[in-house]
Amino acid sequence: MQRPAALMLLALLALALWPSQAQAASLNGAELALWWGVPFAGILLSIALMPLLAAPVWHHHYGKITAAWALAFLAPFALTFGWHAAAAGVVHALLAEYIPFVLLLVALFTVSGGIFLRGNLRGTPALNTAMLALGTLLASVMGTTGASMLLIRPLLRANDDRAHRAHVVVFFIFLVSNIGGALTPLGDPPLFLGFLKGVSFFWTLENLWSQTLLLSAALLAVFYALDSWFYRNEGRSRFDPTPTDAESLRIEGGFNFLLLGGVVALVLMSGLYKPGIAWNVMGTEVPLQSVLRDAGFVAISLLSLWLTPRAIHEANQFNWEPILEVAKLFAGIFITIIPVIAMLQAGVLGPFSVVVNAVTDSSGQPIASMYFWATGVLSGFLDNAPTYLVFFNTAGGDAATLMGSQAATLAAISAGAVFMGALSYIGNAPNLMVKAIAENRGVRMPSFFGYMAWSFGVLTPLLLLVTFIWHR
């Protein structure tokens, strides 16, 4: 974060560690006015609109803009409810959600950045479809960010002699950067937030595999037909003479796959290992297994950086800017979402009663289709991680209940957040990263609204089918 927000956070953390009888404030969302949600909406709208309306300002000052929105919430909140209440809220957001979230992304980003596929393949429809299928499978193992960063450059190199390439990248975003991450908490940031809230590691695999399989198979079939049509009808401007047989290909930095296994093991450990040891920081319980997991993420990231030769990072054009952007933006999001969650948890008694009423029937029961589309559409145009968190709390916020009697609701929220993150470039962090890499390699990508024409034209009919089968 930028200096003003960093100083504010340090002051609040100092208060948190200062000897006091204060506990985490029990914020009553029913007593909060709707305007407390303005900073949260401001950050999300800034992320959505400023890259389109004021791109130079945003790219140079997004950290300062995010810090300003965070301070716009923290300052009046501290003056109204007291500095200890503000400190407790920030400490909870940092220790329970933000730090584990960012450290997982850092670990996946670093490890995937140390793996490089050396060589070249020829971008035939069969090969392109196979690479998309592979990326879709890997996305739930190494995250949508990790799988996207691992495969987008080899895929672009394979198609560097093709006249039409933008559709390859569009379907890559659909499948690898979004839908493929629906099966584990490692796959997509919203599911990891659910895991932190108590959703079991394999719950999404057990409940979303059939939906993910249908969407993936249908999209791969559509892609193969479309790519075959382009392949037959395009006039090639040149022929790539680079060897294309399998023997010419090799993976460099393969030891990073072992480190990736370590990331998976750490996440599983934090869900299965329950020693009963925890520390209380301003009312936020920090269990030993969470500390061990997060320390392990840091250790794996450092080990990957130490072991990976510089030549691999250079070949991957590895740099920290994408993850720094995510860290800065989500620091503001996790802070400003504090009152929004409280208001949603107040249900029909809170300021967001219209949202609660829209996704529930007259008897107060959740409507799965409304949760699926409300979570999904907002995920596509805001960001799927905070949107998941908003509707998770709208549905009650209790993981045990949501995995049990309300399993259909949790499935709708999870599927909507992951699947519809593909609706726009801003729905999920890897979308913009993939777009930027493709454009840097000379691919003429669709505009913001051009991409939406693709996503709505291809994805919407399939999402309606998913609604009809699973979320009625």
CSV table of C-alpha atoms in Angstrom, one decimal, residues 65-460:
chain,number,residue,atom,x,y,z
A,65,ILE,CA,-6.4,5.6,-5.0
A,66,THR,CA,-7.0,2.3,-3.1
A,67,ALA,CA,-5.3,3.8,0.0
A,68,ALA,CA,-7.6,6.8,-0.3
A,69,TRP,CA,-10.7,4.7,-0.3
A,70,ALA,CA,-9.4,2.6,2.7
A,71,LEU,CA,-8.7,5.8,4.6
A,72,ALA,CA,-12.2,7.1,3.6
A,73,PHE,CA,-13.6,4.2,5.6
A,74,LEU,CA,-11.1,3.9,8.4
A,75,ALA,CA,-11.0,7.6,9.6
A,76,PRO,CA,-14.8,8.1,10.1
A,77,PHE,CA,-15.2,4.6,11.4
A,78,ALA,CA,-12.5,5.2,14.1
A,79,LEU,CA,-14.0,8.5,15.0
A,80,THR,CA,-17.5,7.0,15.3
A,81,PHE,CA,-16.8,3.7,17.0
A,82,GLY,CA,-13.4,4.3,18.5
A,83,TRP,CA,-9.8,3.5,17.5
A,84,HIS,CA,-9.8,0.1,19.2
A,85,ALA,CA,-12.9,-1.0,17.3
A,86,ALA,CA,-11.2,0.2,14.1
A,87,ALA,CA,-8.0,-1.7,15.0
A,88,ALA,CA,-9.9,-4.8,15.9
A,89,GLY,CA,-11.7,-4.8,12.5
A,90,VAL,CA,-8.5,-4.3,10.6
A,91,VAL,CA,-6.6,-6.9,12.5
A,92,HIS,CA,-9.4,-9.4,11.8
A,93,ALA,CA,-9.4,-8.6,8.1
A,94,LEU,CA,-5.6,-8.9,7.9
A,95,LEU,CA,-5.0,-12.0,10.0
A,96,ALA,CA,-8.1,-14.0,9.2
A,97,GLU,CA,-8.5,-13.3,5.5
A,98,TYR,CA,-6.0,-10.9,3.7
A,99,ILE,CA,-2.6,-12.3,4.7
A,100,PRO,CA,-3.5,-16.0,4.0
A,101,PHE,CA,-5.1,-15.0,0.8
A,102,VAL,CA,-2.2,-13.0,-0.5
A,103,LEU,CA,0.5,-15.4,0.7
A,104,LEU,CA,-1.2,-18.3,-1.2
A,105,LEU,CA,-1.3,-16.2,-4.4
A,106,VAL,CA,2.4,-15.2,-3.9
A,107,ALA,CA,3.4,-18.8,-3.5
A,108,LEU,CA,1.5,-20.0,-6.6
A,109,PHE,CA,2.7,-17.1,-8.6
A,110,THR,CA,6.3,-17.6,-7.6
A,111,VAL,CA,6.4,-21.3,-8.1
A,112,SER,CA,4.6,-21.1,-11.5
A,113,GLY,CA,7.1,-18.4,-12.6
A,114,GLY,CA,9.9,-20.8,-12.0
A,115,ILE,CA,8.6,-23.4,-14.5
A,116,PHE,CA,9.4,-22.9,-18.2
A,117,LEU,CA,8.4,-25.0,-21.2
A,118,ARG,CA,11.3,-24.7,-23.6
A,119,GLY,CA,10.7,-25.4,-27.3
A,120,ASN,CA,7.8,-24.9,-29.7
A,121,LEU,CA,4.7,-26.6,-30.9
A,122,ARG,CA,2.6,-25.9,-34.0
A,123,GLY,CA,-0.8,-24.4,-33.2
A,124,THR,CA,-3.1,-26.9,-34.8
A,125,PRO,CA,-6.7,-27.1,-33.6
A,126,ALA,CA,-6.0,-30.4,-31.9
A,127,LEU,CA,-2.9,-29.1,-30.1
A,128,ASN,CA,-4.6,-25.9,-29.0
A,129,THR,CA,-7.5,-27.8,-27.7
A,130,ALA,CA,-5.2,-30.2,-25.8
A,131,MET,CA,-3.3,-27.3,-24.2
A,132,LEU,CA,-6.6,-25.6,-23.1
A,133,ALA,CA,-7.7,-28.9,-21.7
A,134,LEU,CA,-4.4,-29.3,-19.8
A,135,GLY,CA,-4.7,-25.8,-18.4
A,136,THR,CA,-8.2,-26.4,-17.3
A,137,LEU,CA,-7.1,-29.5,-15.4
A,138,LEU,CA,-4.1,-27.7,-13.9
A,139,ALA,CA,-6.1,-24.6,-12.8
A,140,SER,CA,-7.6,-26.4,-9.8
A,141,VAL,CA,-4.2,-27.8,-8.8
A,142,MET,CA,-1.9,-24.7,-9.2
A,143,GLY,CA,-4.5,-22.0,-9.3
A,144,THR,CA,-6.0,-20.1,-12.2
A,145,THR,CA,-3.1,-17.6,-11.9
A,146,GLY,CA,-0.4,-20.3,-11.8
A,147,ALA,CA,-1.9,-22.3,-14.7
A,148,SER,CA,-2.4,-19.2,-16.8
A,149,MET,CA,1.1,-17.9,-16.2
A,150,LEU,CA,2.6,-21.4,-17.0
A,151,LEU,CA,0.8,-22.0,-20.2
A,152,ILE,CA,-0.1,-18.7,-21.9
A,153,ARG,CA,3.4,-18.1,-23.3
A,154,PRO,CA,3.9,-21.6,-24.8
A,155,LEU,CA,0.4,-21.4,-26.3
A,156,LEU,CA,1.2,-18.0,-27.9
A,157,ARG,CA,4.5,-19.4,-29.2
A,158,ALA,CA,2.7,-22.4,-30.7
A,159,ASN,CA,0.4,-20.0,-32.6
A,160,ASP,CA,2.9,-17.4,-33.6
A,161,ASP,CA,2.4,-18.3,-37.3
A,162,ARG,CA,-1.4,-18.2,-37.2
A,163,ALA,CA,-3.3,-15.3,-38.7
A,164,HIS,CA,-6.1,-15.5,-36.2
A,165,ARG,CA,-5.1,-15.9,-32.5
A,166,ALA,CA,-7.3,-13.7,-30.4
A,167,HIS,CA,-10.0,-16.4,-30.1
A,168,VAL,CA,-7.4,-18.7,-28.7
A,169,VAL,CA,-6.6,-16.3,-25.9
A,170,VAL,CA,-10.3,-15.6,-25.3
A,171,PHE,CA,-11.1,-19.3,-24.7
A,172,PHE,CA,-7.9,-19.6,-22.7
A,173,ILE,CA,-9.3,-16.9,-20.3
A,174,PHE,CA,-12.7,-18.7,-20.2
A,175,LEU,CA,-11.2,-22.1,-19.3
A,176,VAL,CA,-7.8,-21.8,-17.7
A,177,SER,CA,-8.1,-18.4,-16.0
A,178,ASN,CA,-11.6,-19.1,-14.7
A,179,ILE,CA,-13.8,-22.2,-15.1
A,180,GLY,CA,-10.9,-24.7,-14.5
A,181,GLY,CA,-10.4,-23.3,-11.0
A,182,ALA,CA,-13.7,-24.4,-9.7
A,183,LEU,CA,-12.8,-27.6,-8.0
A,184,THR,CA,-10.5,-26.8,-5.1
A,185,PRO,CA,-9.7,-23.8,-2.8
A,186,LEU,CA,-6.3,-23.6,-4.6
A,187,GLY,CA,-8.1,-23.0,-7.9
A,188,ASP,CA,-9.7,-19.6,-7.5
A,189,PRO,CA,-9.4,-16.8,-4.9
A,190,PRO,CA,-13.1,-16.9,-3.9
A,191,LEU,CA,-13.0,-20.6,-3.1
A,192,PHE,CA,-9.9,-20.0,-0.9
A,193,LEU,CA,-11.8,-17.4,1.0
A,194,GLY,CA,-14.6,-19.9,1.5
A,195,PHE,CA,-12.0,-22.4,2.8
A,196,LEU,CA,-10.8,-19.8,5.3
A,197,LYS,CA,-14.4,-19.4,6.4
A,198,GLY,CA,-14.7,-23.1,7.1
A,199,VAL,CA,-15.7,-24.8,3.8
A,200,SER,CA,-13.9,-28.1,3.6
A,201,PHE,CA,-11.2,-28.6,1.0
A,202,PHE,CA,-12.9,-31.1,-1.2
A,203,TRP,CA,-16.5,-29.7,-0.9
A,204,THR,CA,-16.3,-27.9,-4.2
A,205,LEU,CA,-14.9,-30.9,-6.0
A,206,GLU,CA,-17.7,-33.1,-4.7
A,207,ASN,CA,-20.4,-30.5,-5.6
A,208,LEU,CA,-19.2,-28.7,-8.7
A,209,TRP,CA,-17.4,-31.4,-10.7
A,210,SER,CA,-20.4,-32.2,-12.9
A,211,GLN,CA,-21.1,-28.5,-13.7
A,212,THR,CA,-17.4,-27.8,-14.4
A,213,LEU,CA,-17.1,-30.9,-16.6
A,214,LEU,CA,-20.1,-29.9,-18.7
A,215,LEU,CA,-19.0,-26.3,-19.2
A,216,SER,CA,-15.4,-27.3,-19.9
A,217,ALA,CA,-16.3,-30.1,-22.4
A,218,ALA,CA,-18.8,-27.8,-24.2
A,219,LEU,CA,-16.3,-24.9,-24.4
A,220,LEU,CA,-13.6,-27.2,-25.7
A,221,ALA,CA,-15.9,-28.6,-28.3
A,222,VAL,CA,-16.9,-25.1,-29.4
A,223,PHE,CA,-13.3,-24.0,-29.5
A,224,TYR,CA,-12.2,-26.9,-31.6
A,225,ALA,CA,-14.9,-26.3,-34.2
A,226,LEU,CA,-14.1,-22.6,-34.3
A,227,ASP,CA,-10.4,-23.0,-34.4
A,228,SER,CA,-10.7,-25.7,-37.1
A,229,TRP,CA,-12.7,-23.2,-39.2
A,230,PHE,CA,-10.1,-20.5,-38.8
A,231,TYR,CA,-7.3,-23.0,-39.5
A,232,ARG,CA,-8.8,-24.1,-42.7
A,233,ASN,CA,-9.7,-20.7,-44.0
A,234,GLU,CA,-6.8,-18.4,-42.9
A,235,GLY,CA,-4.0,-17.5,-45.2
A,236,ARG,CA,-0.7,-18.0,-43.3
A,237,SER,CA,1.8,-15.1,-43.6
A,238,ARG,CA,4.8,-17.3,-42.7
A,239,PHE,CA,5.8,-20.7,-41.5
A,240,ASP,CA,7.5,-21.3,-38.2
A,241,PRO,CA,10.5,-23.6,-38.9
A,242,THR,CA,11.2,-24.3,-35.2
A,243,PRO,CA,11.2,-28.1,-34.5
A,244,THR,CA,7.7,-29.3,-33.3
A,245,ASP,CA,8.2,-32.9,-32.3
A,246,ALA,CA,7.9,-33.8,-28.6
A,247,GLU,CA,11.6,-34.6,-28.2
A,248,SER,CA,12.4,-30.9,-28.9
A,249,LEU,CA,10.4,-29.8,-25.9
A,250,ARG,CA,11.6,-29.8,-22.3
A,251,ILE,CA,10.5,-28.5,-19.0
A,252,GLU,CA,13.0,-26.3,-17.1
A,253,GLY,CA,12.6,-25.7,-13.4
A,254,GLY,CA,10.7,-28.9,-12.9
A,255,PHE,CA,11.7,-29.0,-9.2
A,256,ASN,CA,9.0,-26.3,-8.7
A,257,PHE,CA,6.4,-29.0,-9.2
A,258,LEU,CA,7.6,-30.5,-5.9
A,259,LEU,CA,7.2,-27.1,-4.3
A,260,LEU,CA,3.7,-26.9,-5.8
A,261,GLY,CA,3.0,-30.1,-4.0
A,262,GLY,CA,4.2,-28.5,-0.8
A,263,VAL,CA,1.6,-25.7,-1.3
A,264,VAL,CA,-1.1,-28.2,-1.7
A,265,ALA,CA,0.1,-30.1,1.4
A,266,LEU,CA,0.1,-26.9,3.5
A,267,VAL,CA,-3.5,-26.0,2.5
A,268,LEU,CA,-4.6,-29.6,3.4
A,269,MET,CA,-2.7,-29.5,6.6
A,270,SER,CA,-4.4,-26.3,7.7
A,271,GLY,CA,-7.8,-27.9,7.2
A,272,LEU,CA,-7.0,-31.3,8.8
A,273,TYR,CA,-4.5,-30.5,11.6
A,274,LYS,CA,-6.4,-29.2,14.7
A,275,PRO,CA,-3.9,-29.0,17.6
A,276,GLY,CA,-6.2,-26.7,19.6
A,277,ILE,CA,-3.5,-24.1,20.0
A,278,ALA,CA,-4.4,-20.5,19.1
A,279,TRP,CA,-3.6,-16.9,20.0
A,280,ASN,CA,-6.2,-14.2,20.5
A,281,VAL,CA,-5.3,-10.9,18.9
A,282,MET,CA,-8.0,-8.2,19.5
A,283,GLY,CA,-10.7,-10.8,19.5
A,284,THR,CA,-9.4,-12.6,16.3
A,285,GLU,CA,-8.4,-16.2,16.9
A,286,VAL,CA,-5.1,-17.1,15.1
A,287,PRO,CA,-4.7,-20.9,15.2
A,288,LEU,CA,-1.3,-22.6,15.1
A,289,GLN,CA,-2.1,-24.4,11.9
A,290,SER,CA,-2.8,-21.1,10.1
A,291,VAL,CA,0.5,-19.7,11.3
A,292,LEU,CA,2.3,-22.8,10.1
A,293,ARG,CA,0.5,-22.7,6.7
A,294,ASP,CA,1.3,-19.1,6.1
A,295,ALA,CA,4.9,-19.4,7.2
A,296,GLY,CA,5.2,-22.4,4.8
A,297,PHE,CA,3.9,-20.3,1.9
A,298,VAL,CA,6.6,-17.8,2.6
A,299,ALA,CA,9.3,-20.5,2.9
A,300,ILE,CA,8.2,-22.1,-0.4
A,301,SER,CA,8.2,-18.8,-2.2
A,302,LEU,CA,11.7,-18.0,-1.0
A,303,LEU,CA,13.0,-21.5,-1.8
A,304,SER,CA,11.6,-21.2,-5.3
A,305,LEU,CA,13.3,-17.9,-5.9
A,306,TRP,CA,16.6,-19.2,-4.6
A,307,LEU,CA,16.6,-22.5,-6.6
A,308,THR,CA,15.2,-21.1,-9.9
A,309,PRO,CA,18.0,-20.0,-12.3
A,310,ARG,CA,17.7,-16.4,-13.5
A,311,ALA,CA,17.5,-17.5,-17.1
A,312,ILE,CA,14.1,-19.2,-16.4
A,313,HIS,CA,12.7,-16.1,-14.8
A,314,GLU,CA,14.0,-14.0,-17.8
A,315,ALA,CA,12.5,-16.4,-20.2
A,316,ASN,CA,9.1,-16.2,-18.4
A,317,GLN,CA,9.4,-12.4,-18.2
A,318,PHE,CA,8.9,-12.9,-14.5
A,319,ASN,CA,8.3,-9.7,-12.5
A,320,TRP,CA,6.4,-8.7,-9.3
A,321,GLU,CA,4.1,-6.1,-10.7
A,322,PRO,CA,1.0,-8.3,-11.2
A,323,ILE,CA,1.1,-9.7,-7.6
A,324,LEU,CA,1.9,-6.2,-6.2
A,325,GLU,CA,-1.2,-4.9,-7.9
A,326,VAL,CA,-3.3,-7.7,-6.4
A,327,ALA,CA,-1.8,-7.1,-3.0
A,328,LYS,CA,-2.5,-3.4,-3.0
A,329,LEU,CA,-6.0,-3.6,-4.4
A,330,PHE,CA,-7.1,-6.4,-2.0
A,331,ALA,CA,-5.7,-4.6,1.0
A,332,GLY,CA,-8.2,-1.9,0.4
A,333,ILE,CA,-11.0,-4.3,-0.5
A,334,PHE,CA,-10.6,-6.4,2.6
A,335,ILE,CA,-10.7,-3.3,4.8
A,336,THR,CA,-13.6,-1.5,3.2
A,337,ILE,CA,-15.7,-4.6,3.1
A,338,ILE,CA,-15.9,-4.8,6.9
A,339,PRO,CA,-19.1,-2.7,7.3
A,340,VAL,CA,-20.6,-4.3,4.1
A,341,ILE,CA,-20.3,-7.8,5.6
A,342,ALA,CA,-21.9,-6.6,8.9
A,343,MET,CA,-24.8,-5.1,7.1
A,344,LEU,CA,-25.4,-8.2,5.0
A,345,GLN,CA,-25.2,-10.4,8.1
A,346,ALA,CA,-28.0,-8.3,9.6
A,347,GLY,CA,-30.3,-9.8,6.9
A,348,VAL,CA,-33.7,-8.3,6.4
A,349,LEU,CA,-33.1,-5.9,9.4
A,350,GLY,CA,-30.1,-4.3,7.7
A,351,PRO,CA,-29.7,-1.7,5.0
A,352,PHE,CA,-29.2,-4.4,2.3
A,353,SER,CA,-32.5,-6.0,2.9
A,354,VAL,CA,-33.4,-5.4,-0.8
A,355,VAL,CA,-30.4,-7.7,-1.7
A,356,VAL,CA,-31.5,-10.3,0.8
A,357,ASN,CA,-35.1,-10.2,-0.4
A,358,ALA,CA,-34.0,-10.6,-4.0
A,359,VAL,CA,-32.2,-13.9,-3.4
A,360,THR,CA,-34.8,-15.3,-1.0
A,361,ASP,CA,-38.5,-16.3,-1.5
A,362,SER,CA,-41.5,-15.1,0.5
A,363,SER,CA,-40.8,-17.8,3.2
A,364,GLY,CA,-37.2,-16.6,3.6
A,365,GLN,CA,-35.7,-19.6,1.8
A,366,PRO,CA,-32.7,-18.9,-0.6
A,367,ILE,CA,-33.4,-19.0,-4.3
A,368,ALA,CA,-30.4,-20.9,-5.9
A,369,SER,CA,-30.8,-19.4,-9.3
A,370,MET,CA,-30.8,-15.9,-7.9
A,371,TYR,CA,-27.7,-16.5,-5.9
A,372,PHE,CA,-26.0,-18.0,-9.0
A,373,TRP,CA,-26.8,-15.1,-11.2
A,374,ALA,CA,-26.4,-12.3,-8.7
A,375,THR,CA,-23.0,-13.6,-7.5
A,376,GLY,CA,-22.0,-14.4,-11.1
A,377,VAL,CA,-22.9,-11.1,-12.8
A,378,LEU,CA,-21.3,-9.0,-10.0
A,379,SER,CA,-18.3,-11.3,-10.1
A,380,GLY,CA,-17.9,-10.6,-13.8
A,381,PHE,CA,-17.9,-6.8,-13.4
A,382,LEU,CA,-16.4,-6.2,-10.0
A,383,ASP,CA,-14.1,-8.9,-8.7
A,384,ASN,CA,-15.1,-12.5,-7.9
A,385,ALA,CA,-13.3,-12.8,-4.5
A,386,PRO,CA,-15.1,-10.0,-2.6
A,387,THR,CA,-18.3,-10.7,-4.4
A,388,TYR,CA,-18.2,-14.3,-3.2
A,389,LEU,CA,-17.6,-13.0,0.3
A,390,VAL,CA,-20.5,-10.7,0.1
A,391,PHE,CA,-23.0,-13.4,-0.9
A,392,PHE,CA,-21.5,-16.0,1.4
A,393,ASN,CA,-22.4,-13.6,4.3
A,394,THR,CA,-25.7,-12.8,2.7
A,395,ALA,CA,-26.5,-16.5,2.9
A,396,GLY,CA,-25.7,-16.5,6.7
A,397,GLY,CA,-21.9,-16.9,6.7
A,398,ASP,CA,-21.9,-20.2,8.6
A,399,ALA,CA,-19.9,-22.7,6.6
A,400,ALA,CA,-21.4,-25.8,8.4
A,401,THR,CA,-24.9,-24.8,7.6
A,402,LEU,CA,-24.0,-23.8,4.0
A,403,MET,CA,-22.3,-27.2,3.4
A,404,GLY,CA,-25.3,-29.0,5.0
A,405,SER,CA,-28.9,-27.9,4.6
A,406,GLN,CA,-28.0,-24.9,2.4
A,407,ALA,CA,-25.6,-26.8,0.1
A,408,ALA,CA,-27.5,-25.8,-3.0
A,409,THR,CA,-27.0,-22.1,-2.1
A,410,LEU,CA,-23.3,-22.5,-1.4
A,411,ALA,CA,-22.9,-24.4,-4.7
A,412,ALA,CA,-24.7,-21.6,-6.6
A,413,ILE,CA,-22.5,-18.9,-4.9
A,414,SER,CA,-19.3,-20.9,-5.7
A,415,ALA,CA,-20.2,-21.7,-9.2
A,416,GLY,CA,-21.4,-18.1,-10.0
A,417,ALA,CA,-18.2,-16.5,-8.6
A,418,VAL,CA,-15.8,-18.8,-10.5
A,419,PHE,CA,-17.7,-19.4,-13.8
A,420,MET,CA,-18.8,-15.8,-14.4
A,421,GLY,CA,-15.4,-14.3,-13.5
A,422,ALA,CA,-14.9,-14.9,-17.2
A,423,LEU,CA,-17.6,-12.5,-18.3
A,424,SER,CA,-15.2,-9.5,-18.5
A,425,TYR,CA,-11.5,-8.7,-18.3
A,426,ILE,CA,-12.0,-7.4,-14.8
A,427,GLY,CA,-13.8,-10.4,-13.3
A,428,ASN,CA,-10.7,-12.3,-12.2
A,429,ALA,CA,-7.0,-11.2,-11.8
A,430,PRO,CA,-5.5,-13.6,-14.4
A,431,ASN,CA,-7.8,-12.2,-17.1
A,432,LEU,CA,-6.0,-8.9,-17.4
A,433,MET,CA,-2.6,-10.6,-16.9
A,434,VAL,CA,-3.2,-12.9,-19.8
A,435,LYS,CA,-4.6,-10.1,-22.0
A,436,ALA,CA,-1.5,-8.0,-21.3
A,437,ILE,CA,0.9,-10.8,-22.2
A,438,ALA,CA,-1.0,-11.6,-25.4
A,439,GLU,CA,-0.9,-8.0,-26.5
A,440,ASN,CA,2.8,-7.8,-25.7
A,441,ARG,CA,3.3,-10.7,-28.0
A,442,GLY,CA,1.5,-8.9,-30.9
A,443,VAL,CA,-2.0,-10.4,-30.5
A,444,ARG,CA,-4.7,-7.9,-31.3
A,445,MET,CA,-7.1,-8.6,-28.4
A,446,PRO,CA,-10.8,-7.6,-28.4
A,447,SER,CA,-11.7,-4.4,-26.6
A,448,PHE,CA,-13.4,-4.5,-23.2
A,449,PHE,CA,-16.8,-4.6,-24.9
A,450,GLY,CA,-15.5,-6.7,-27.7
A,451,TYR,CA,-14.5,-9.4,-25.2
A,452,MET,CA,-17.9,-9.1,-23.5
A,453,ALA,CA,-19.5,-9.9,-26.9
A,454,TRP,CA,-17.5,-13.1,-26.9
A,455,SER,CA,-18.3,-14.0,-23.3
A,456,PHE,CA,-22.0,-13.3,-23.6
A,457,GLY,CA,-22.4,-14.9,-26.9
A,458,VAL,CA,-20.5,-18.1,-26.0
A,459,LEU,CA,-20.9,-18.4,-22.2
A,460,THR,CA,-24.4,-17.2,-21.5
